[in-house]
Short mmCIF file of C-alpha atoms in Angstrom, two decimals:
data_model
loop_
_atom_site.label_atom_id
_atom_site.label_comp_id
_atom_site.label_asym_id
_atom_site.label_seq_id
_atom_site.Cartn_x
_atom_site.Cartn_y
_atom_site.Cartn_z
CA UNK A 1 23.56 -4.67 -11.04
CA UNK A 2 20.00 -3.62 -11.78
CA UNK A 3 17.40 -6.42 -11.53
CA UNK A 4 14.63 -6.79 -14.10
CA UNK A 5 11.79 -4.35 -13.42
CA UNK A 6 8.29 -4.40 -14.85
CA UNK A 7 5.88 -1.45 -15.16
CA UNK A 8 2.57 -2.92 -14.00
CA UNK A 9 -0.94 -1.61 -14.27
CA UNK A 10 -3.70 -3.43 -12.42
CA UNK A 11 -7.40 -3.91 -12.67
CA UNK A 12 -8.59 -4.88 -9.21
CA UNK A 13 -11.99 -6.14 -8.04
CA UNK A 14 -11.81 -6.35 -4.26
CA UNK A 15 -13.59 -9.26 -2.63
CA UNK A 16 -16.30 -8.70 -0.06
CA UNK A 17 -15.19 -9.67 3.40
CA UNK A 18 -16.58 -13.00 4.63
CA UNK A 19 -17.23 -11.87 8.15
CA UNK A 20 -18.43 -8.62 9.55
CA UNK A 21 -16.71 -7.63 12.73
CA UNK A 22 -19.37 -7.30 15.42
CA UNK A 23 -19.36 -4.30 17.68
CA UNK A 24 -18.16 -5.10 21.20
CA UNK A 25 -20.97 -5.78 23.65
CA UNK A 26 -23.56 -5.64 20.89
CA UNK A 27 -26.98 -6.59 22.27
CA UNK A 28 -26.17 -10.24 22.89
CA UNK A 29 -29.46 -10.94 24.66
CA UNK A 30 -31.58 -10.16 21.60
CA UNK A 31 -32.61 -13.18 19.55
CA UNK A 32 -30.54 -13.61 16.40
CA UNK A 33 -32.25 -13.50 13.04
CA UNK A 34 -30.48 -16.33 11.18
CA UNK A 35 -32.30 -15.55 7.95
CA UNK A 36 -30.78 -12.04 7.86
CA UNK A 37 -27.30 -13.48 8.42
CA UNK A 38 -27.86 -16.05 5.65
CA UNK A 39 -29.15 -13.34 3.30
CA UNK A 40 -26.07 -11.21 4.03
CA UNK A 41 -23.70 -14.13 3.42
CA UNK A 42 -25.51 -15.01 0.20
CA UNK A 43 -25.37 -11.38 -0.91
CA UNK A 44 -21.59 -11.30 -0.34
CA UNK A 45 -21.13 -14.58 -2.21
CA UNK A 46 -23.23 -13.26 -5.12
CA UNK A 47 -21.23 -10.02 -5.11
CA UNK A 48 -17.92 -11.88 -5.16
CA UNK A 49 -19.14 -14.19 -7.91
CA UNK A 50 -20.24 -11.18 -9.99
CA UNK A 51 -16.83 -9.53 -9.50
CA UNK A 52 -15.04 -12.73 -10.42
CA UNK A 53 -17.14 -13.05 -13.58
CA UNK A 54 -16.52 -9.39 -14.46
CA UNK A 55 -12.76 -9.78 -13.93
CA UNK A 56 -12.69 -12.98 -16.02
CA UNK A 57 -14.60 -11.25 -18.85
CA UNK A 58 -12.19 -8.29 -18.80
CA UNK A 59 -9.15 -10.60 -18.84
CA UNK A 60 -10.64 -12.35 -21.90
CA UNK A 61 -11.19 -8.99 -23.64
CA UNK A 62 -7.57 -8.04 -23.00
CA UNK A 63 -6.36 -11.41 -24.32
CA UNK A 64 -8.48 -10.77 -27.43
CA UNK A 65 -6.41 -7.57 -27.98
CA UNK A 66 -8.82 -5.03 -26.51
CA UNK A 67 -6.85 -1.97 -25.42
CA UNK A 68 -5.97 -1.80 -21.72
CA UNK A 69 -6.53 1.96 -21.70
CA UNK A 70 -9.99 1.54 -23.27
CA UNK A 71 -11.01 -1.12 -20.74
CA UNK A 72 -9.56 0.96 -17.88
CA UNK A 73 -11.54 4.00 -19.02
CA UNK A 74 -14.75 1.95 -19.06
CA UNK A 75 -14.14 0.66 -15.53
CA UNK A 76 -13.31 4.13 -14.26
CA UNK A 77 -16.47 5.57 -15.87
CA UNK A 78 -18.70 2.84 -14.41
CA UNK A 79 -18.62 3.31 -10.64
CA UNK A 80 -20.96 0.35 -10.19
CA UNK A 81 -18.46 -2.06 -11.79
CA UNK A 82 -16.68 -2.53 -8.47
CA UNK A 83 -13.32 -2.38 -10.19
CA UNK A 84 -10.50 0.06 -9.82
CA UNK A 85 -7.38 0.82 -11.81
CA UNK A 86 -3.96 1.00 -10.15
CA UNK A 87 -0.61 1.97 -11.64
CA UNK A 88 2.05 0.15 -9.63
CA UNK A 89 4.89 1.77 -11.60
CA UNK A 90 8.15 -0.13 -12.09
CA UNK A 91 8.52 -3.03 -9.65
CA UNK A 92 11.10 -5.77 -9.36
CA UNK A 93 9.61 -9.08 -10.37
CA UNK A 94 11.04 -10.71 -7.25
CA UNK A 95 9.02 -8.27 -5.08
CA UNK A 96 5.71 -9.65 -6.37
CA UNK A 97 3.89 -12.42 -4.55
CA UNK A 98 4.47 -15.89 -6.09
CA UNK A 99 1.13 -15.99 -7.95
CA UNK A 100 1.73 -12.59 -9.55
CA UNK A 101 5.41 -13.32 -10.28
CA UNK A 102 4.65 -16.57 -12.13
CA UNK A 103 1.95 -14.85 -14.18
CA UNK A 104 4.01 -11.76 -15.05
CA UNK A 105 7.36 -13.38 -15.87
CA UNK A 106 5.81 -15.02 -18.97
CA UNK A 107 4.46 -11.75 -20.39
CA UNK A 108 5.83 -9.29 -22.91
CA UNK A 109 5.09 -5.57 -23.09
CA UNK A 110 1.40 -4.97 -23.87
CA UNK A 111 0.24 -8.35 -22.55
CA UNK A 112 -1.94 -9.06 -19.54
CA UNK A 113 -2.49 -11.94 -17.16
CA UNK A 114 -5.59 -14.03 -16.86
CA UNK A 115 -7.79 -13.20 -13.88
CA UNK A 116 -5.75 -13.90 -10.72
CA UNK A 117 -7.78 -15.10 -7.73
CA UNK A 118 -5.83 -13.48 -4.88
CA UNK A 119 -6.85 -13.70 -1.21
CA UNK A 120 -8.37 -10.21 -1.14
CA UNK A 121 -9.18 -9.51 -4.79
CA UNK A 122 -9.65 -10.66 -8.35
CA UNK A 123 -6.81 -8.96 -10.20
CA UNK A 124 -5.59 -8.60 -13.77
CA UNK A 125 -2.03 -7.38 -14.33
CA UNK A 126 -0.93 -5.56 -17.47
CA UNK A 127 2.74 -5.14 -18.46
CA UNK A 128 3.13 -1.57 -19.73
CA UNK A 129 6.94 -1.66 -19.99
CA UNK A 130 9.99 -3.72 -19.00
CA UNK A 131 13.46 -2.65 -17.94
CA UNK A 132 15.65 -5.73 -18.40
CA UNK A 133 18.31 -6.83 -15.95
CA UNK A 134 21.47 -4.83 -16.50
CA UNK A 135 24.92 -4.27 -15.18
CA UNK A 136 26.21 -0.73 -14.93
CA UNK A 137 29.81 0.15 -15.71
CA UNK A 138 31.98 0.80 -12.66
CA UNK A 139 32.55 4.41 -13.71
CA UNK A 140 28.76 4.99 -13.63
CA UNK A 141 28.49 3.92 -10.01
CA UNK A 142 31.93 4.91 -8.67
CA UNK A 143 30.92 8.30 -7.23
CA UNK A 144 27.74 6.94 -5.64
CA UNK A 145 29.69 4.01 -4.20
CA UNK A 146 32.38 6.31 -2.78
CA UNK A 147 29.76 8.56 -1.16
CA UNK A 148 27.97 5.55 0.32
CA UNK A 149 31.20 4.10 1.74
CA UNK A 150 32.23 7.45 3.17
CA UNK A 151 28.85 7.83 4.85
CA UNK A 152 28.83 4.24 6.06
CA UNK A 153 32.40 4.34 7.36
CA UNK A 154 32.56 7.98 8.44
CA UNK A 155 32.62 7.14 12.18
CA UNK A 156 35.65 4.88 11.70
CA UNK A 157 37.41 7.50 9.49
CA UNK A 158 36.75 10.18 12.11
CA UNK A 159 38.01 7.91 14.86
CA UNK A 160 41.20 7.09 12.92
CA UNK A 161 41.83 10.79 12.19
CA UNK A 162 41.30 11.68 15.87
CA UNK A 163 43.74 8.96 16.98
CA UNK A 164 46.36 10.19 14.49
CA UNK A 165 45.94 13.77 15.67
CA UNK A 166 46.16 12.72 19.32
CA UNK A 167 49.32 10.71 18.61
CA UNK A 168 50.96 13.71 16.91
CA UNK A 169 50.03 15.95 19.83
CA UNK A 170 51.26 13.54 22.50
CA UNK A 171 54.57 13.07 20.61
CA UNK A 172 55.03 16.85 20.71
CA UNK A 173 53.93 17.33 24.32
CA UNK A 174 56.93 19.38 25.16
CA UNK A 175 56.21 21.50 22.11
CA UNK A 176 54.46 24.84 22.45
CA UNK A 177 51.99 24.06 19.67
CA UNK A 178 48.39 23.52 20.66
CA UNK A 179 46.17 20.67 19.53
CA UNK A 180 44.23 23.22 17.44
CA UNK A 181 47.46 24.31 15.66
CA UNK A 182 48.32 20.70 14.79
CA UNK A 183 44.78 20.07 13.50
CA UNK A 184 44.91 23.22 11.38
CA UNK A 185 48.28 22.16 9.97
CA UNK A 186 46.86 18.71 9.05
CA UNK A 187 43.78 20.28 7.48
CA UNK A 188 41.38 18.75 9.95
#
């Protein structure tokens, strides 16, 4: 059984972090400049809002049949856009987070999602290809299955073969044959 897999490409605008991590033992005695902290927070909010707007505009362009490759090339060429292009390759739909899964399962090849507001980014997903759920014939998987079972059960097979060899040797204790001769005879 092969589950449905989707070839996803992403346009990602990462969100600015809300809090900066202070350095340990930073000069705590110095008076704090609240206006600088407010300016920094406002700057981050403005930056996130601009990224959200940019991602929403791009999602609209894609819905209006603008080419994903064309839009991706523009984002890549404009370093100041804050966006990046990722090729996730083929992924199982069930491996996506719930927001992404719900958005992608409705799409056909060549379609894209609306802007997804994820915890760490504003993301647009594009379905480049789909490999539908399929069942493979037993003959296609027989050799791989046999190899897997042999590898998985090899300690128990080795143990069983050793017990059989030991039983043969102990039954022939009065014989002049060595354990090595019996093993060679059995092809072990």
